Coordinates of C-alpha atoms and ligand atoms in Angstrom, one line a residue:
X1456 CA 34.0 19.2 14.6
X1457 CA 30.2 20.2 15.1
X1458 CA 28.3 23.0 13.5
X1459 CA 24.8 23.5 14.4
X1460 CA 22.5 26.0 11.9
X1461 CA 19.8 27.2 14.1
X1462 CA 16.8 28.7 13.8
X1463 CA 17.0 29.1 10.1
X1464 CA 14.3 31.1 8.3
X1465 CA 13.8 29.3 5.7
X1466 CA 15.5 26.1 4.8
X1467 CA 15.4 24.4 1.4
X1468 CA 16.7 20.7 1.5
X1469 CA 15.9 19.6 -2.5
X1470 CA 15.2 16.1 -0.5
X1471 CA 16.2 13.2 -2.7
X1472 CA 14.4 10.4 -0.6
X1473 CA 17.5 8.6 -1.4
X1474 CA 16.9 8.7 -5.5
X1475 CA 19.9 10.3 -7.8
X1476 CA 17.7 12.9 -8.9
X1477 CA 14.5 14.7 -10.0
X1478 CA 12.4 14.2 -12.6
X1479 CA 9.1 15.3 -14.2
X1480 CA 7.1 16.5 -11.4
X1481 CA 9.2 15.5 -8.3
X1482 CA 11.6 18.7 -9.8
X1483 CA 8.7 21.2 -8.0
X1484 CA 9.3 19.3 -4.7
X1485 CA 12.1 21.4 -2.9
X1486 CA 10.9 19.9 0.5
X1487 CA 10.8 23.4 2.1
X1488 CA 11.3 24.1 6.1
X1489 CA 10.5 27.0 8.0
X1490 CA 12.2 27.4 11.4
X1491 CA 14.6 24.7 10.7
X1492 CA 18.4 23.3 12.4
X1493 CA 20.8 21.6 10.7
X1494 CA 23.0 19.6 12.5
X1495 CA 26.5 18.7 11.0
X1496 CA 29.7 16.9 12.4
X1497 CA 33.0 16.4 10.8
X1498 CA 31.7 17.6 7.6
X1499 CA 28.6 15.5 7.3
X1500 CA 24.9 15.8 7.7
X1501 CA 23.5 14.4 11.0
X1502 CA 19.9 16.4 11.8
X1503 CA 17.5 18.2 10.2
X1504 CA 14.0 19.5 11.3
X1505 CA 12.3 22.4 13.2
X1506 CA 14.6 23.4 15.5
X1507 CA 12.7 23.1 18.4
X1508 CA 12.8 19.6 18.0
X1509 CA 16.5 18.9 17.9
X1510 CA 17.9 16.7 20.9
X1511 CA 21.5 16.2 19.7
X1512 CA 24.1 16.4 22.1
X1513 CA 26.6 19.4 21.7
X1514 CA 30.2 18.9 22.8
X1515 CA 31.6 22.1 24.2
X1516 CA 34.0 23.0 21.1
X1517 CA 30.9 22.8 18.7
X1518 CA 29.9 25.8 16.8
X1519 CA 26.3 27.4 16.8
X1520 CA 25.2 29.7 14.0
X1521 CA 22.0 31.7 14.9
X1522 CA 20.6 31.4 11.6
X1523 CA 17.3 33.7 11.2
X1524 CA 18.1 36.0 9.3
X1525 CA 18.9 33.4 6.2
X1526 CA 17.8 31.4 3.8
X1527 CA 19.7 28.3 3.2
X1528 CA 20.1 26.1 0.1
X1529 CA 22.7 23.5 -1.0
X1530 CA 25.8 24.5 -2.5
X1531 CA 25.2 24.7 -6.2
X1532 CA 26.6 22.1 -8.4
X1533 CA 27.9 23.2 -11.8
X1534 CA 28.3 19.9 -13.8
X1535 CA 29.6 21.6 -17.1
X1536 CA 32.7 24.2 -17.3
X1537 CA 36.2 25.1 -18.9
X1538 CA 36.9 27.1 -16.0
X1539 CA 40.6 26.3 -16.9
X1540 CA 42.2 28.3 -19.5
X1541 CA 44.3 31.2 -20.3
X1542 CA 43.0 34.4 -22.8
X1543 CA 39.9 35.9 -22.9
X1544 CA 37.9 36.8 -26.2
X1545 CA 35.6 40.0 -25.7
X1546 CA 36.6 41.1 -29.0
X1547 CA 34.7 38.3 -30.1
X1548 CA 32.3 39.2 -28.4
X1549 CA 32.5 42.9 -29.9
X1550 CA 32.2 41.1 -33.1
X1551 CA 28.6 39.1 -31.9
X1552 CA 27.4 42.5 -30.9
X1553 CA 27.7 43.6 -34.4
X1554 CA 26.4 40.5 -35.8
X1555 CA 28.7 37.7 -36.7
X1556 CA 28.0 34.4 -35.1
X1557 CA 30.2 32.3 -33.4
X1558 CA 30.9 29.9 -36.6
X1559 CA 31.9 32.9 -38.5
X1560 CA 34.4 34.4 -35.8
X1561 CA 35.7 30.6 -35.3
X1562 CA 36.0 30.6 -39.4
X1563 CA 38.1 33.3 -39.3
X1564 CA 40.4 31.5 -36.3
X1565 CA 38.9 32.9 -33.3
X1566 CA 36.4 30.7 -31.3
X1567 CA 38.0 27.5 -29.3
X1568 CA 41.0 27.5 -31.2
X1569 CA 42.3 31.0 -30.3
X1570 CA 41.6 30.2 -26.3
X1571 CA 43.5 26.4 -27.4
X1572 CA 47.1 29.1 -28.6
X1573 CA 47.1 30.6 -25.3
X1574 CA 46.7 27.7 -23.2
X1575 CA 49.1 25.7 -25.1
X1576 CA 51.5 29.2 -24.2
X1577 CA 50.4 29.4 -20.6
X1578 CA 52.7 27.4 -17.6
X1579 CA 50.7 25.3 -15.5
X1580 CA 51.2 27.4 -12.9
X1581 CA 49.4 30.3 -14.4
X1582 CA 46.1 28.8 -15.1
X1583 CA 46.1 27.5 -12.0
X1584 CA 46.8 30.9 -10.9
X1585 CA 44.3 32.5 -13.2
X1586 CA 41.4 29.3 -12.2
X1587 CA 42.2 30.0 -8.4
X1588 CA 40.4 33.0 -8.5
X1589 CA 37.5 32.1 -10.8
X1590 CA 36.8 29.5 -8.3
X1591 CA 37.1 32.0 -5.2
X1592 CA 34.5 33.4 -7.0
X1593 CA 32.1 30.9 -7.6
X1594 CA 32.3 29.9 -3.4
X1595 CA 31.3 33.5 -2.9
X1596 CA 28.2 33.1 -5.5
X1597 CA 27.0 29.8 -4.1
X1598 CA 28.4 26.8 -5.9
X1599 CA 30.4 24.3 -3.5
X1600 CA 31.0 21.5 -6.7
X1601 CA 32.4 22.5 -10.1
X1602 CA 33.1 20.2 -13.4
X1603 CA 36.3 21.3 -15.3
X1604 CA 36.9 20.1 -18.6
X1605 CA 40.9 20.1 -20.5
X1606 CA 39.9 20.7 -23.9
X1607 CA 41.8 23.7 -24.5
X1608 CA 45.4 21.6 -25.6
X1609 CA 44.4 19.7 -28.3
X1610 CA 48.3 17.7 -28.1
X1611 CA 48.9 15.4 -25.9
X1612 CA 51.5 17.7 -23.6
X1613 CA 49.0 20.2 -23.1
X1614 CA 45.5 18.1 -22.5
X1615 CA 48.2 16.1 -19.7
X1616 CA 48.8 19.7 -18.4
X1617 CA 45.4 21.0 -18.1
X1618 CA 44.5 17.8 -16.3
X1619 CA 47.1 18.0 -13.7
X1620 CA 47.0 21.5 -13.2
X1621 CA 43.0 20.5 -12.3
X1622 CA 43.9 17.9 -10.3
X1623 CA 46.3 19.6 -8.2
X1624 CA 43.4 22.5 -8.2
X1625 CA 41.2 20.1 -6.4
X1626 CA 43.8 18.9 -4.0
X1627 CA 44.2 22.5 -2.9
X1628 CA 40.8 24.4 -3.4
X1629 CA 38.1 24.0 -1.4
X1630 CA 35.9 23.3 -3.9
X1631 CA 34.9 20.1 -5.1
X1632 CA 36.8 19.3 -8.8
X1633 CA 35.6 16.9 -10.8
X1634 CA 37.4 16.4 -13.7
X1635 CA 36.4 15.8 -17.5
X1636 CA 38.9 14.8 -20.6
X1637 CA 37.7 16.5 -23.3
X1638 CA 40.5 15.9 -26.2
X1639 CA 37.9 16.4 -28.8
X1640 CA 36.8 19.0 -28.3
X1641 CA 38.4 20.6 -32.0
X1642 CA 40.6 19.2 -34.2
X1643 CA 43.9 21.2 -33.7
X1644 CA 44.5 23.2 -37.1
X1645 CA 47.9 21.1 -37.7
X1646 CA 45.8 18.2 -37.9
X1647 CA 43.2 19.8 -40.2
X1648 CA 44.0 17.4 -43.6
X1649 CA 44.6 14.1 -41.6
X1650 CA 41.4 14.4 -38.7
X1651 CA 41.9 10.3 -38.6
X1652 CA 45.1 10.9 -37.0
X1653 CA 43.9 13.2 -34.2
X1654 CA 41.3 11.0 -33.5
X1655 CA 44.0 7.9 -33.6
X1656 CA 46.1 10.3 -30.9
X1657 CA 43.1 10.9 -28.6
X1658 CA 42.2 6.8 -28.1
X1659 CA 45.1 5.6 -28.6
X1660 CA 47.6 8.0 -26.4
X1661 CA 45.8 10.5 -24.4
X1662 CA 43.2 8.6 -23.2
X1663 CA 44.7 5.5 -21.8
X1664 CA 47.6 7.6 -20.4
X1665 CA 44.5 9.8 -18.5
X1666 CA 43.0 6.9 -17.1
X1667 CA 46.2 5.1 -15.7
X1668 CA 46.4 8.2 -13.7
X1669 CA 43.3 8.7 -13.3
X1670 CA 43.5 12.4 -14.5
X1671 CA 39.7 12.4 -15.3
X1672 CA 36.0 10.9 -14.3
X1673 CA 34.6 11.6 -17.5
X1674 CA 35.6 11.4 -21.5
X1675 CA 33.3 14.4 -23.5
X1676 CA 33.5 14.8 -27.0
X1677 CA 31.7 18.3 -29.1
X1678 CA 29.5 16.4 -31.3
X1679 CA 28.9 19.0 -34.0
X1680 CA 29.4 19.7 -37.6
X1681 CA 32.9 20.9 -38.3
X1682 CA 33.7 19.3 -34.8
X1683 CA 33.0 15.6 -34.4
X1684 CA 30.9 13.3 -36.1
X1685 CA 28.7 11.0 -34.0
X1686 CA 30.7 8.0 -35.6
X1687 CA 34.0 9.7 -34.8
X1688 CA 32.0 10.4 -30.9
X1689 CA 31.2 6.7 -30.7
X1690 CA 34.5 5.6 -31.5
X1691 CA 36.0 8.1 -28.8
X1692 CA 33.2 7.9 -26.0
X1693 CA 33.7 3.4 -26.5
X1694 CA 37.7 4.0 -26.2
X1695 CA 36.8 5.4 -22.8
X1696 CA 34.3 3.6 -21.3
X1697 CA 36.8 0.7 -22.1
X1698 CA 39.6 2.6 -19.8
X1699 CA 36.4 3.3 -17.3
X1700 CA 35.5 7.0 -17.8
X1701 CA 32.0 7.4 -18.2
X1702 CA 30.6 9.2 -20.8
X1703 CA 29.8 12.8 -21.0
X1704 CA 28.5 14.9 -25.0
X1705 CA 28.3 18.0 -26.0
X1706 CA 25.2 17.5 -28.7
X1707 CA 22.9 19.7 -30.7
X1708 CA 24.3 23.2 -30.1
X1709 CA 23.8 24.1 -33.1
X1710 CA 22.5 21.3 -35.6
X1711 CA 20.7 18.1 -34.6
X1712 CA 23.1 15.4 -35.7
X1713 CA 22.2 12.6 -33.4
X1714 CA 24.4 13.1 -30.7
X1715 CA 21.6 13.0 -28.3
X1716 CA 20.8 9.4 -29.3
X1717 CA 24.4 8.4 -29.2
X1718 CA 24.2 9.6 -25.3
X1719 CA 21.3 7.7 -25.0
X1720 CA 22.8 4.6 -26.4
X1721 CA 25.8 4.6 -24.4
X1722 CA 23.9 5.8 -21.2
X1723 CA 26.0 8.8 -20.8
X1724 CA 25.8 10.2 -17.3
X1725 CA 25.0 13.5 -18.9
X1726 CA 24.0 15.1 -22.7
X1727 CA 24.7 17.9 -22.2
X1728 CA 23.7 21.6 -24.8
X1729 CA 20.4 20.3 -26.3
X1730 CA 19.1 23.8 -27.9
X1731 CA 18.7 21.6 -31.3
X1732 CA 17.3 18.6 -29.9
X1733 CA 14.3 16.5 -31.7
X1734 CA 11.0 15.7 -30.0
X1735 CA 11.9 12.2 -30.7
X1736 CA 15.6 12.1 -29.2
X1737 CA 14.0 13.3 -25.7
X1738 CA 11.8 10.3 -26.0
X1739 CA 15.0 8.3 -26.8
X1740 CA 16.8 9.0 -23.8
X1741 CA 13.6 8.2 -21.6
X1742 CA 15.4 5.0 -20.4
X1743 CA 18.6 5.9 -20.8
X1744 CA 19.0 7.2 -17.4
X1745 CA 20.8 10.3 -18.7
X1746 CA 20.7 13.8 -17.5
X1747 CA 19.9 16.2 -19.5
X1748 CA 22.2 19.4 -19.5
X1749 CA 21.3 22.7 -20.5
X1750 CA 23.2 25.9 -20.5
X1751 CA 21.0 28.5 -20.4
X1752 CA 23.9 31.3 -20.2
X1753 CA 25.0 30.0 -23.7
X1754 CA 21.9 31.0 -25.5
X1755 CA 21.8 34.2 -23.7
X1756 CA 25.3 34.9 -24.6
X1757 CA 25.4 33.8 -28.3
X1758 CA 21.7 34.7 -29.4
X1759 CA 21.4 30.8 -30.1
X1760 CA 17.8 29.4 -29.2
X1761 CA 17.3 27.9 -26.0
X1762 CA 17.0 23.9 -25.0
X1763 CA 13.5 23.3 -24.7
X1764 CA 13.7 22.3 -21.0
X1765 CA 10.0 21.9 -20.9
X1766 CA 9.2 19.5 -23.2
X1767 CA 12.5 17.4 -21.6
X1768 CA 11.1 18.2 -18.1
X1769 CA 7.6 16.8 -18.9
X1770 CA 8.6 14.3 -20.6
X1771 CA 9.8 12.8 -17.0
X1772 CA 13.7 13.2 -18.5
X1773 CA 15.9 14.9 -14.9
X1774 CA 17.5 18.4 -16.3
X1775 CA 20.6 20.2 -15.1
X1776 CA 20.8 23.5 -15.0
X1777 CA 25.1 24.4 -15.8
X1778 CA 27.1 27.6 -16.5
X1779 CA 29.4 26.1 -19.3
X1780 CA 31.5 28.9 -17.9
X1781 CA 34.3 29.6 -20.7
X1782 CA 35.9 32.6 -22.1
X1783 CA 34.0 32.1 -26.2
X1784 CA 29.9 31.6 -25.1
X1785 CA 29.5 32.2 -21.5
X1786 CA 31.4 34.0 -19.5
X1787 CA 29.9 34.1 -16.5
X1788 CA 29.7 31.0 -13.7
X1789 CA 26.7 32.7 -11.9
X1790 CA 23.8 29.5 -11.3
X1791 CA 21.9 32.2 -9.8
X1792 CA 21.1 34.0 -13.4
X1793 CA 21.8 30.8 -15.0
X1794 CA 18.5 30.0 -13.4
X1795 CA 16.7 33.5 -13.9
X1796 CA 17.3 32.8 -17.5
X1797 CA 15.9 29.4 -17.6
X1798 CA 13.1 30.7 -15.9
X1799 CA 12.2 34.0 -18.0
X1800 CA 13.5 32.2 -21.5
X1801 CA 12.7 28.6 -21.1
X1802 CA 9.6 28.3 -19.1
X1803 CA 11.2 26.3 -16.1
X1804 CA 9.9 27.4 -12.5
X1805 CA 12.0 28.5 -9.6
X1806 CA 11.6 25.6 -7.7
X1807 CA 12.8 23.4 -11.6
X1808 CA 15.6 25.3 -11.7
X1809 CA 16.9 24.8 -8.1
X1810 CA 16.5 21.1 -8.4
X1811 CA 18.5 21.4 -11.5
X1812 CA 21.5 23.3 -9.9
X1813 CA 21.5 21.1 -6.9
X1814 CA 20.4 17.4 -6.8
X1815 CA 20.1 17.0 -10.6
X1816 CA 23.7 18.8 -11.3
X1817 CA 25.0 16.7 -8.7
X1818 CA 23.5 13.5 -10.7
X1819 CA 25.1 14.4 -13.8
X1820 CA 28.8 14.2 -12.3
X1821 CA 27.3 10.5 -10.7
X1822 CA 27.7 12.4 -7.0
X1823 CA 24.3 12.5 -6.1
X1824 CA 24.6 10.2 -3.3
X1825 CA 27.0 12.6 -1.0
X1826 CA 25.9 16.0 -2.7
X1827 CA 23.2 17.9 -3.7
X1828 CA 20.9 17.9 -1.1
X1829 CA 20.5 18.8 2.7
X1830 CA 19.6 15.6 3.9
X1831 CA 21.0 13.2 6.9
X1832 CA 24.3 11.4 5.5
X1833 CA 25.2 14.1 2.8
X1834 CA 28.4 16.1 2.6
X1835 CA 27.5 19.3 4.4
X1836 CA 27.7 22.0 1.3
X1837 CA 25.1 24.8 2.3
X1838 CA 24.9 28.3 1.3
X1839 CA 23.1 30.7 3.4
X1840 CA 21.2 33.6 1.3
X1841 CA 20.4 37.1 3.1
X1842 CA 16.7 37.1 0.7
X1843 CA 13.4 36.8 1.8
X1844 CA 12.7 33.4 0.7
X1845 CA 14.2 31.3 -1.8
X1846 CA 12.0 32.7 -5.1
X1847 CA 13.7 35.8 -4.5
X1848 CA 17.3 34.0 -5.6
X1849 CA 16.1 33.6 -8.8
X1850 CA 13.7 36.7 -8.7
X1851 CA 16.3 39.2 -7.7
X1852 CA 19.1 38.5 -10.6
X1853 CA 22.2 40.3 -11.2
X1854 CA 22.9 40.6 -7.2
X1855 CA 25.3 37.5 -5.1
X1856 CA 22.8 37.0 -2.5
X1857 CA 24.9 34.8 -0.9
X1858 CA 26.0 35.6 2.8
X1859 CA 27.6 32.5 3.8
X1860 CA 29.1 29.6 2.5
X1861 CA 29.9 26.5 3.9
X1862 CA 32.1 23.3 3.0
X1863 CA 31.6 20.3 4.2
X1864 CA 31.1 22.0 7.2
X1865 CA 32.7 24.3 7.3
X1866 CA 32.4 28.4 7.1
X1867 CA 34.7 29.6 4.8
X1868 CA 36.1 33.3 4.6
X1869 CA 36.7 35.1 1.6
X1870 CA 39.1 38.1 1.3
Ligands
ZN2672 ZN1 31.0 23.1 -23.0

């Protein structure tokens, strides 16, 4: 099958010249075209350039899309979300507006563990109901890749259950699912008194039955006081890079315990929170070849400070911009205002915070290589915008701008 994008207005590849991702000052190079084609075939990348330059050969089934009046971009890549779950919590969020904080609602058994009773209740087949739509409707706003995390079982019945229902999500959705285990992400009240037990169960059950069936990519554990120690995130994040998942962390939310260093130690593919981070745990993960996660909709939700991507952007460290889409402290999967808000509260430009929801989102799933980009050889995920140019994405927030999207090449429909 052949698609052919011509004439587009405005086409912004977030070129990787073949590197994993963007750091420091390569983040402001989006490698911008005017006037451009893009020439795809059975799902893949094969041209791109001014169109008046392309001399591929068309076969008489292949499709042409006159492209002028939009503005095209890769798919977005959302490298952090529990998009799987069942419950939502805007009473909580009645109770922020009044001015409890998160630890206080989750003291008095809201927070993770009230979304944890009603998707142990839920059947598999109604958050997979209830996920079906939420990714329907992150296609229509632009993102094409989407990491899902369990996290919401906290037993071993339920974390299995989250996990398939994700897997069989991403044999049926046309979205790309990667999928994270994230068994610590609490301790589950019934094991309040004995923590060393839960801990026990995660290594010694979940995981290894997780990776024989290779029900997840990535083990994450919430390193935070009252969740996980970074001892207790070592011991976890070692059992399962001995069973081959790579390691993903939730660090410095809210206090800087060292989680950022234990990421950097274990070269993580991703650390992922950051709005507590030290000057001298960016410097740590210099080498580390981590990527740096932030989750601007988080602050913005919960009135927590924001990560400071700048400092981590200037000191050469690559930053992802995710949603952390999840009923408790974000509930929205938008990477479009994602980005407004990392550009109005943290200081990082438009052309920073596409890099960050493209190429360098794509690097912290370790996908980098077929996604992320528009270049020759990568999986075909392009949105095309109905904007101006591309500033106006980020400039314009609250609006989809998105006109059409298309999957490994492929335009898709929405109802
Ligand atoms: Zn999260």
């Amino acid at each position: 099958m052949q698609l052919l994008l011509q004439n587009i207005k405005q086409l912004v590849t977030v070129e990787s010249h073949g590197k994993a991702y963007k750091s420091g000052g390569e983040m402001r190079g989006l490698g911008v075209m005017e006037h451009a084609s893009v020439f795809i075939e059975d799902g893949v990348i094969q041209w791109v350039g001014p169109s008046d330059t392309f001399a591929g050969s068309l076969g008489p089934e292949a499709d042409i899309l006159d492209a002028s009046m939009f503005v095209a971009l890769p798919g977005f890549v959302d490298a952090h979300t529990h998009a799987l779950f069942a419950g939502t919590r805007e009473n909580e969020f009645a109770l922020r507006s009044e001015g409890k904080t998160y630890q206080e609602i989750a003291a008095r058994g809201g927070g993770i563990l009230s979304t944890v009773t009603a998707t142990r209740s839920a059947t598999k087949k109604e958050l997979k109901k209830l996920a079906n739509r939420r990714l329907d409707a992150m296609m229509k706003h632009g993102t094409t890749t989407v990491e899902i995390k369990s996290g919401y079982g906290l037993e071993p019945d339920a974390e299995i259950k989250m996990l398939q229902a994700i897997a069989e999500l991403a044999q049926e959705h046309y979205i790309t699912i990667v999928a994270t285990f994230l068994g610590a992400h609490a301790i589950p009240p019934e094991y309040k008194e004995r923590r060393g037990d839960y801990i026990d169960l995660v290594c010694e059950r979940m995981l290894p039955y997780v990776a024989k069936r290779n029900l997840a990519q990535f083990c994450d554990v919430f390193c935070e006081v009252g969740y996980f120690s970074v001892e207790e995130s070592r011991q976890i994040l070692k059992k399962g890079l001995s069973l081959g998942l790579r390691s993903k962390l939730h660090a410095d939310e809210f206090n800087s315990i060292g989680g950022t260093q234990l990421a950097a130690e274990l070269h993580a593919a991703s650390v992922d929170h950051l709005e507590h981070v030290t000057d001298e745990d960016i410097r740590g993960l210099k080498e580390s070849g981590t990527v740096a996660v932030v989750l601007p909709g988080v602050s913005f939700f919960l009135r927590n400070p924001y990560a400071p991507a700048r400092k981590i952007i200037d000191a050469g460290i690559p930053v992802a911009i995710a949603s952390d889409f999840n009923p408790g402290s974000c509930m929205s999967f938008s990477l479009p205002l994602m980005m407004t808000i990392a550009c109005t509260q943290m200081s990082m430009t438009p052309e920073e915070a596409i890099a960050a929801a493209t190429l360098n989102g794509a690097a912290a799933l370790g996908l980098s290589d077929t996604l992320g980009s528009i270049e020759v050889g990568k999986q075909a995920d392009i949105i095309l915008y109905e904007i101006p140019n591309y500033r106006y994405l980020v400039y314009h927030f609250g609006s989809n701008h998105a006109a059409k999207v298309i999957k490994k090449g492929i335009i898709l429909e929405f109802p």
